[in-house]
Every structure is written in C-alpha cells, then in structure tokens.
Short mmCIF file of C-alpha atoms and ligand atoms in Angstrom, two decimals:
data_model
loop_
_atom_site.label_atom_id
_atom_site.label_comp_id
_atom_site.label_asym_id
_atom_site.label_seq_id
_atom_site.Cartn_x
_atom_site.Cartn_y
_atom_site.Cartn_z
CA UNK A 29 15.22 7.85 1.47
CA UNK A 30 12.80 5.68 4.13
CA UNK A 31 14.98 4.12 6.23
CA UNK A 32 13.54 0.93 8.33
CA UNK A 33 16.01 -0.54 10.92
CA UNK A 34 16.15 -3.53 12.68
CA UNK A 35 11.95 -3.70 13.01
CA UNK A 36 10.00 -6.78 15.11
CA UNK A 37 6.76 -7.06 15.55
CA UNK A 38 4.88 -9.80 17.28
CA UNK A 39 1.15 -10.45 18.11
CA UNK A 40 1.56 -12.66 21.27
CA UNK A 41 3.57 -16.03 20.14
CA UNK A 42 3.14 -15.12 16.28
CA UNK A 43 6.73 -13.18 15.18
CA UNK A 44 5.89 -11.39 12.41
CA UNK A 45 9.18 -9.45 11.65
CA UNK A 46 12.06 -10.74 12.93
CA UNK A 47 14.64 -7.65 12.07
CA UNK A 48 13.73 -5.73 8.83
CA UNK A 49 15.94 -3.46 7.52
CA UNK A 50 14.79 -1.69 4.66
CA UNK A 51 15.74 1.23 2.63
CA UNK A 52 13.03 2.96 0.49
CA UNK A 53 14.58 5.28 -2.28
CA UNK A 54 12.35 8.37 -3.28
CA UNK A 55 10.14 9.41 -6.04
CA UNK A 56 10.85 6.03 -7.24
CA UNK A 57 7.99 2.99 -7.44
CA UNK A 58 8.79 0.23 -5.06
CA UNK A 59 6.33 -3.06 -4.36
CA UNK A 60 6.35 -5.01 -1.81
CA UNK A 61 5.73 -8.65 -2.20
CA UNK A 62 5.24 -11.90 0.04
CA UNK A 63 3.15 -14.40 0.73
CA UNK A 64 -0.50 -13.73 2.96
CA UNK A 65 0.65 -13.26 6.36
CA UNK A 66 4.41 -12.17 5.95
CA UNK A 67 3.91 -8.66 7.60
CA UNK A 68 3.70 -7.11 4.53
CA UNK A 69 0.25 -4.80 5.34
CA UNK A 70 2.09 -5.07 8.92
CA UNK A 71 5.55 -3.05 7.91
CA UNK A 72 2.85 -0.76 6.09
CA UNK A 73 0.94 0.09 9.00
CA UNK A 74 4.26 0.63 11.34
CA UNK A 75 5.39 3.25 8.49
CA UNK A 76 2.03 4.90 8.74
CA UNK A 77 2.18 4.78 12.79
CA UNK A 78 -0.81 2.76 13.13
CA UNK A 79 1.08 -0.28 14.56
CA UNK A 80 3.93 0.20 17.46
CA UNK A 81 6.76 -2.15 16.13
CA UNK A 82 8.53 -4.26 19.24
CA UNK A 83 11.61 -2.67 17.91
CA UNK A 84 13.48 -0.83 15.21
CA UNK A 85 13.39 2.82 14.01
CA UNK A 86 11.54 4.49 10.86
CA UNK A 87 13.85 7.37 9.50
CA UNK A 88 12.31 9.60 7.08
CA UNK A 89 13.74 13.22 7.29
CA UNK A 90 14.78 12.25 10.77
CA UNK A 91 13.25 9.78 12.99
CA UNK A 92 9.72 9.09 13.25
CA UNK A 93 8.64 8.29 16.86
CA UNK A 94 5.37 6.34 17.21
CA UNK A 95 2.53 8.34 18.60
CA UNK A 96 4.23 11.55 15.77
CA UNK A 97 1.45 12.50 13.63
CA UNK A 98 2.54 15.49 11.71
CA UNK A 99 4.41 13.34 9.16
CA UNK A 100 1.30 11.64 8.13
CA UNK A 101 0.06 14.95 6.48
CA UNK A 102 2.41 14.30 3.47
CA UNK A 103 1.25 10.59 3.29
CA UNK A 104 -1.54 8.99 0.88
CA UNK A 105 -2.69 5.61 2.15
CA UNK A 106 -5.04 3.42 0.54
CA UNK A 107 -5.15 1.04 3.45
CA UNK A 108 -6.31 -3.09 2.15
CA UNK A 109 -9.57 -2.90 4.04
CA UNK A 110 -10.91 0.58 4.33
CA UNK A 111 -13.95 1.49 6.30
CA UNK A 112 -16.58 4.72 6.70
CA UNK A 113 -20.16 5.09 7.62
CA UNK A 114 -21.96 2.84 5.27
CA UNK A 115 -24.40 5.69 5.19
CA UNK A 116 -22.67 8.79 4.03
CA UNK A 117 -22.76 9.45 0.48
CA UNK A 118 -19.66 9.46 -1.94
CA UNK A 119 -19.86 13.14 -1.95
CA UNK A 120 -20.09 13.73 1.41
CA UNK A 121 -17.00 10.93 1.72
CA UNK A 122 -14.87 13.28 -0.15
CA UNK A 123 -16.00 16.97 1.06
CA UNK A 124 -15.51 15.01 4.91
CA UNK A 125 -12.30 14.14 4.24
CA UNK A 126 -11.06 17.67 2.47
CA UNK A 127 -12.35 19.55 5.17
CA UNK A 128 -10.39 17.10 8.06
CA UNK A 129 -7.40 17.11 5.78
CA UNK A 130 -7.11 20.82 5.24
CA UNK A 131 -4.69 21.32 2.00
CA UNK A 132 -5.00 21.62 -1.38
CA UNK A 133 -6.75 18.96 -3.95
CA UNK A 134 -7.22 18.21 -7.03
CA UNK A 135 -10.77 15.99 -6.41
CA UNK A 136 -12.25 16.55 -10.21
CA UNK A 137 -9.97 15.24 -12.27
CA UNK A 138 -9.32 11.89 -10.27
CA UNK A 139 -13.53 11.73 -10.34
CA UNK A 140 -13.40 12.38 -13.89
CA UNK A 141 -10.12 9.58 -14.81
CA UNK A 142 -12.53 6.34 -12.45
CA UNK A 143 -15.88 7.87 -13.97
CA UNK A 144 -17.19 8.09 -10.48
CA UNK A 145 -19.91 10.73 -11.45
CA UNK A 146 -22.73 8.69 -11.66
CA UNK A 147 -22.09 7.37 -7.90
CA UNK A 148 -21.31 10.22 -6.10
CA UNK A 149 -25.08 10.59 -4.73
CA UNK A 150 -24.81 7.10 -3.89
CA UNK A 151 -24.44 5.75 -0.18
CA UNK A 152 -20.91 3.79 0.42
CA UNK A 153 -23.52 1.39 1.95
CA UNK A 154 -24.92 0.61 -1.96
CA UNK A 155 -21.44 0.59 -3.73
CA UNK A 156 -20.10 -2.58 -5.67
CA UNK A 157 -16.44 -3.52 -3.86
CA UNK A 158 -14.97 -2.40 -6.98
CA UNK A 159 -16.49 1.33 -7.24
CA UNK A 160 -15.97 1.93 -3.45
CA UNK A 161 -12.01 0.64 -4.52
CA UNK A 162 -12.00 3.65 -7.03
CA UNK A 163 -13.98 5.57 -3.95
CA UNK A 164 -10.38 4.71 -2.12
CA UNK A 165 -7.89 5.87 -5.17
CA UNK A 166 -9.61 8.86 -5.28
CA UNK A 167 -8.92 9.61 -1.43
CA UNK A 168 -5.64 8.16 -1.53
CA UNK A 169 -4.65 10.64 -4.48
CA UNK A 170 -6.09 13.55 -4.08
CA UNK A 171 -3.67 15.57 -1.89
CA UNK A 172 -0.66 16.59 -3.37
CA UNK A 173 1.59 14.36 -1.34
CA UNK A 174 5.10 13.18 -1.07
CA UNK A 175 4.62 9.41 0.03
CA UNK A 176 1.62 7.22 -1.15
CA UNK A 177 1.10 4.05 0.43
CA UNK A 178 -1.26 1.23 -1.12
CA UNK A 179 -2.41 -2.27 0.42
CA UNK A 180 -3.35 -4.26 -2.40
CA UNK A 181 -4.84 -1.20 -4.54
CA UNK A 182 -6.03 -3.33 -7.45
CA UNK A 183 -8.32 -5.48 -5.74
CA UNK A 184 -11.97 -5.34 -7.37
CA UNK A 185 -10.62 -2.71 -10.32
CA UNK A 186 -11.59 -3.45 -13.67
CA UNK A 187 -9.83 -2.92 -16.73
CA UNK A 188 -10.18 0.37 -17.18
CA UNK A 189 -9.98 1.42 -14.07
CA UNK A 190 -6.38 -0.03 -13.53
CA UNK A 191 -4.96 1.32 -16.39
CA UNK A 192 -6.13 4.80 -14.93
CA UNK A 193 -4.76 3.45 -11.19
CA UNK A 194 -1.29 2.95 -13.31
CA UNK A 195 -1.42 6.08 -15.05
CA UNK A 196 -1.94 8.23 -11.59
CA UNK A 197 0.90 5.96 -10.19
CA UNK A 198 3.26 6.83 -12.82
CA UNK A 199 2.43 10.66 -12.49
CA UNK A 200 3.07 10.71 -9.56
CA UNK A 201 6.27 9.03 -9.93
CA UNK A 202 7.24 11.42 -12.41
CA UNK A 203 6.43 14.38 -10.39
CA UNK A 204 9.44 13.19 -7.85
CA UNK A 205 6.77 11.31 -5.61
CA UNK A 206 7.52 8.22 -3.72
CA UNK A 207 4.81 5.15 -4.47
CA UNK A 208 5.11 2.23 -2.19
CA UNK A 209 2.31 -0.75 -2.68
CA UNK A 210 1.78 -4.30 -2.16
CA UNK A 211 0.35 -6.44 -4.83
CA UNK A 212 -0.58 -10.44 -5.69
CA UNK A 213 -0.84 -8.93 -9.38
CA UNK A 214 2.62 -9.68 -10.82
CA UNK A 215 1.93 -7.80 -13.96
CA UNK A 216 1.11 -4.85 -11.87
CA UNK A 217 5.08 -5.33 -10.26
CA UNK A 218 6.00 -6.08 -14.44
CA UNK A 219 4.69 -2.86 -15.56
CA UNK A 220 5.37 -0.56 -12.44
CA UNK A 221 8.35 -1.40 -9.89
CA UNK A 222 11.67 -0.08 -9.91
CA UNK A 223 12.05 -1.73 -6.55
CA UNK A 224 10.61 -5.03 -5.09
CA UNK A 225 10.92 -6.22 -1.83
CA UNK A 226 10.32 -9.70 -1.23
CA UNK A 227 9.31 -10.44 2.65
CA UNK A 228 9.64 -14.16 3.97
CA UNK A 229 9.67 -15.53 7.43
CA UNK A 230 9.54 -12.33 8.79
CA UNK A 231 12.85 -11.34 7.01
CA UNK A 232 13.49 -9.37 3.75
CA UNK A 233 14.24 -11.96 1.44
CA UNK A 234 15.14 -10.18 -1.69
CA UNK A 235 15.81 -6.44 -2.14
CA UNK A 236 16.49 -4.92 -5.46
CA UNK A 237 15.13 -4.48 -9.14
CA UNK A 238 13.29 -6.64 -11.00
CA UNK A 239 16.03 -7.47 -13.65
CA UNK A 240 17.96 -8.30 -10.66
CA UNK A 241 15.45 -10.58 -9.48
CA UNK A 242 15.05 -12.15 -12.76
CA UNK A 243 18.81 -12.82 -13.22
CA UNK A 244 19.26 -13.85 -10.00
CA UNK A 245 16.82 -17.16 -10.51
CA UNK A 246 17.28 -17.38 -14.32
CA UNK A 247 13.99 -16.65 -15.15
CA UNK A 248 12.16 -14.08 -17.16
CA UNK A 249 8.98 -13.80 -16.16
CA UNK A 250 8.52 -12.57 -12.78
CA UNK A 251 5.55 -15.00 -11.48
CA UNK A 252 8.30 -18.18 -12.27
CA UNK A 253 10.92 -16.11 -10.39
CA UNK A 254 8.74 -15.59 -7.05
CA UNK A 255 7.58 -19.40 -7.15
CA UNK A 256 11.23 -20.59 -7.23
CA UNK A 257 11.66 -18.44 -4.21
CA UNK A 258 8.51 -19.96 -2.61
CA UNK A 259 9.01 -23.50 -3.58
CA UNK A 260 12.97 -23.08 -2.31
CA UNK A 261 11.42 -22.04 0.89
CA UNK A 262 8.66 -24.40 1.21
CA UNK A 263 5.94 -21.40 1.13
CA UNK A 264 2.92 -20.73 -0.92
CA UNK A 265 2.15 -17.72 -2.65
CA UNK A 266 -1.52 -16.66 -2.44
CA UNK A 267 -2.24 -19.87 0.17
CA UNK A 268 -5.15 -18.44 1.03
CA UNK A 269 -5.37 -18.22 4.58
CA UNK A 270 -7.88 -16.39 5.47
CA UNK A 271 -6.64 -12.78 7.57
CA UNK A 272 -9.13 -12.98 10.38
CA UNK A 273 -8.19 -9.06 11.59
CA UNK A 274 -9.85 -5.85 10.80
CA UNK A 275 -8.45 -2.93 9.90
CA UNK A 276 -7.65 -1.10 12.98
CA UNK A 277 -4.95 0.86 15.14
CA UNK A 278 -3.43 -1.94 17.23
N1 ADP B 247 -3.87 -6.70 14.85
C1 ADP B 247 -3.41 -7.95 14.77
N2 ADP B 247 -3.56 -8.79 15.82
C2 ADP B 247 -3.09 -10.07 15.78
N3 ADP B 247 -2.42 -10.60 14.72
C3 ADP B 247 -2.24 -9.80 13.66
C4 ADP B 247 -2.72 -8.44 13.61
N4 ADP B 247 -2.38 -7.89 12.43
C5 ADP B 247 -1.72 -8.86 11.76
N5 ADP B 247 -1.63 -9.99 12.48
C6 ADP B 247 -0.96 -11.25 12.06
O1 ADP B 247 0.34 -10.90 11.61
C7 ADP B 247 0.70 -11.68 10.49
C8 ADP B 247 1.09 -10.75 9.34
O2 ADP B 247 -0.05 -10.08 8.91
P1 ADP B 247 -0.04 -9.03 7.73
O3 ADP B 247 0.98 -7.99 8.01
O4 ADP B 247 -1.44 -8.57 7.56
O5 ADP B 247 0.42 -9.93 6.49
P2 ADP B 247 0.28 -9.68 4.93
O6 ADP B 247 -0.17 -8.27 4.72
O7 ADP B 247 1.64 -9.96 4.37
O8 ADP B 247 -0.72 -10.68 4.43
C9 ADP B 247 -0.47 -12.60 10.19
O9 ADP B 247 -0.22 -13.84 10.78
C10 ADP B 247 -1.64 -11.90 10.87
O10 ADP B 247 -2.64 -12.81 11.26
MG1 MG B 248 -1.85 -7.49 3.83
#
C-alpha cells in the first residue's frame, strides 16, 4: 500500500492540494482523474520526489523523505512531457539510460510489441510525437519494477500501439505490479482501472472502483458519470487551459 497523508502544495497564491489523503493498493491498476490543473501530474511528481509538497507524508514501505532517492530505483515513470537531447539517437536513448539505471531489462521485446525497429537509428530530434511516446513506454517499462507511474501515457499512440500500451499494463498488473496513471481517455479508465481517483479543488473527490462510481451517480457509462461530477461542481473537464510549465524538478 502507498499511503499519501494530509499533502498541500502551493505555487505562490495558487493552492493546488489542499489535504490529500490517499491510499494506493498494490499490484492493482489505479487512474487518476481530474480536470487540467487539479494537481493531478502535481501528486505524481511529489510521489516520484521531484516536487517538495508544503505538507503531508508519502508512506511506501516506510516513509519517504524528500531529497530519498533510493526508492526511485523500483519506480517506472513515464512523466507527461519528457525531454532528452534532441540529438541522440533512439538507440543511444536506450543503451544511455541502461547503463545509468544499472539492473536488469528486458529492452527487445518492448522494441519488438511498438515496432520501434525502423527508428532506432533515428535522432529523437526527427521523431513524430507519437513514436517518441512509444520511445517513452519503452523506457518506462523496461526495468523490472514494482511501481510504474504514467502522466497521460496515451497521448499521440495510435491504435495499435495502445492496445500493446494496455497489454504491457495488464502484465504487469498480473505479475503483482502496481500501475498508477492519469488519463483524459475514459475508455482507457473503462478497460483498465480497478481504482479511480477523482481530484477536485485540490481535494480527492471520489475514491473507489468504477462500479462504485457508476452507482453512485446512476450512470453507466463512465464519461456521463465524471460530467455529473463536473457540472455539480461547476468545473470543466478537458477546459483546455493551456499548462504554461515545463517539466522540471521544482
Ligand atoms: N512548477 C510549477 N510552478 C508553478 N505552478 C505550477 C507548477 N507546476 C504546476 N503548477 C500549477 O499547479 C496547478 C496543478 O498543475 P498540475 O498538477 O500539472 O495539474 P494537472 O496535471 O491535473 O493538469 C496548475 O494550476 C499549474 O499551473
Ligand atoms: Mg498533468
């Protein structure tokens, strides 16, 4: 079990959580939902000890104090915006990031499942958004890990390549892992969580399984569910606000 406690976070006047408790069961699939700016990539990044929350505690296997790095070892994260040198080739991406990493992977057969043969002489700099995406899975998967963390992992994927980013996900899963993701893609939730976590106003709004979500509103299909919650609450799903931030350890 991840255990969040009590977590704030604010940037200046903006209050992005105002006391999150969460609990994160393992080697089960749980996705975290909200609208743009409601500190979803933000709880993700305080997990991951990239952000220094205002307050609160992470427990998992004891407590994590920010500034602890040795955790992070057993941690896949396929951050939303993820940057490299635009001029290192998909190869050298991967054989970089093995050698810093130092454990064991399996870097074939995730090439092989997102058909990223063809590219891997290419420079990140000449990539489409959605092959360097499948550039991302593959670093994201391919240590043996406990924890994988994903920031919007389907954006730019076709088809093809999210059934694949499902099937990994449910390996994974079944292998005892622990998958935690955020998503706009409410299929994605459909077809994968046992868990969603719905973030509002800097609060955990909902908590719980999707049937449970679904009874709760009296709806069946998740997308009419989540706009009830919005609409109650006078938000906007997907309003488009533009996150004016780059990825980076703040
Ligand atoms: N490094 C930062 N500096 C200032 N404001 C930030 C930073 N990171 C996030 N924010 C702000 O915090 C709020 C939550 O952002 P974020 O966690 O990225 O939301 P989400 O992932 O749910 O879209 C937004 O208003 C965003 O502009
Ligand atoms: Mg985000």
């Amino acid at each position: 079990m991840i255990r969040i406690e009590d977590l704030y976070k604010s940037y200046g006047k903006n209050h992005v959580l105002k006391g999150v408790d969460l609990e994160i069961p393992e080697g089960q699939i749980t996705a975290v939902l909200g609208p743009n700016g409601s500190g979803k990539t933000t709880i993700l990044k305080i997990l991951l000890g990239l952000v220094k929350p205002n307050r609160g505690s992470v427990d998992w296997n004891g407590k994590i104090e920010f500034g602890d790095f040795k955790y992070r070892e057993k941690i896949g994260y396929l951050p939303q915006i993820a940057r490299f040198p635009e001029n290192l080739r998909v190869r050298e991406l991967f054989s970089m990031i093995a050698n810093i990493r130092q454990q064991p992977c399996d870097l074939q057969g995730l090439i092989n499942d997102f058909k990223l043969t063809p590219f891997l002489e290419d420079r990140l700099a000449h990539l489409s958004g959605g092959t360097r995406q499948k550039v991302n899975t593959i670093l994201t998967f391919m240590f043996d890990n406990d924890l994988f963390i994903m920031d919007e992992p389907t954006v730019g994927l076709d088809p093809v390549a999210m059934i694949k980013l499902k099937d990994v996900i449910r390996d994974r899963c079944s292998r005892g892992k622990t998958v935690l993701f955020t998503t706009h893609i409410m299929s994605l939730v459909d077809e994968l969580a046992d868990q969603i976590i719905f973030l509002l106003d800097g609060k955990i709004h909902f908590q719980g399984t999707l049937s449970e979500l679904r009874a709760l509103h009296g709806e069946n299909r998740i997308e009419h569910a989540i706009a009830q919650i919005l609409e109650t609450n006078g938000a906007e799903i997907n309003s488009g606000k533009p996150e004016p931030y780059m990825e980076k350890c703040s």
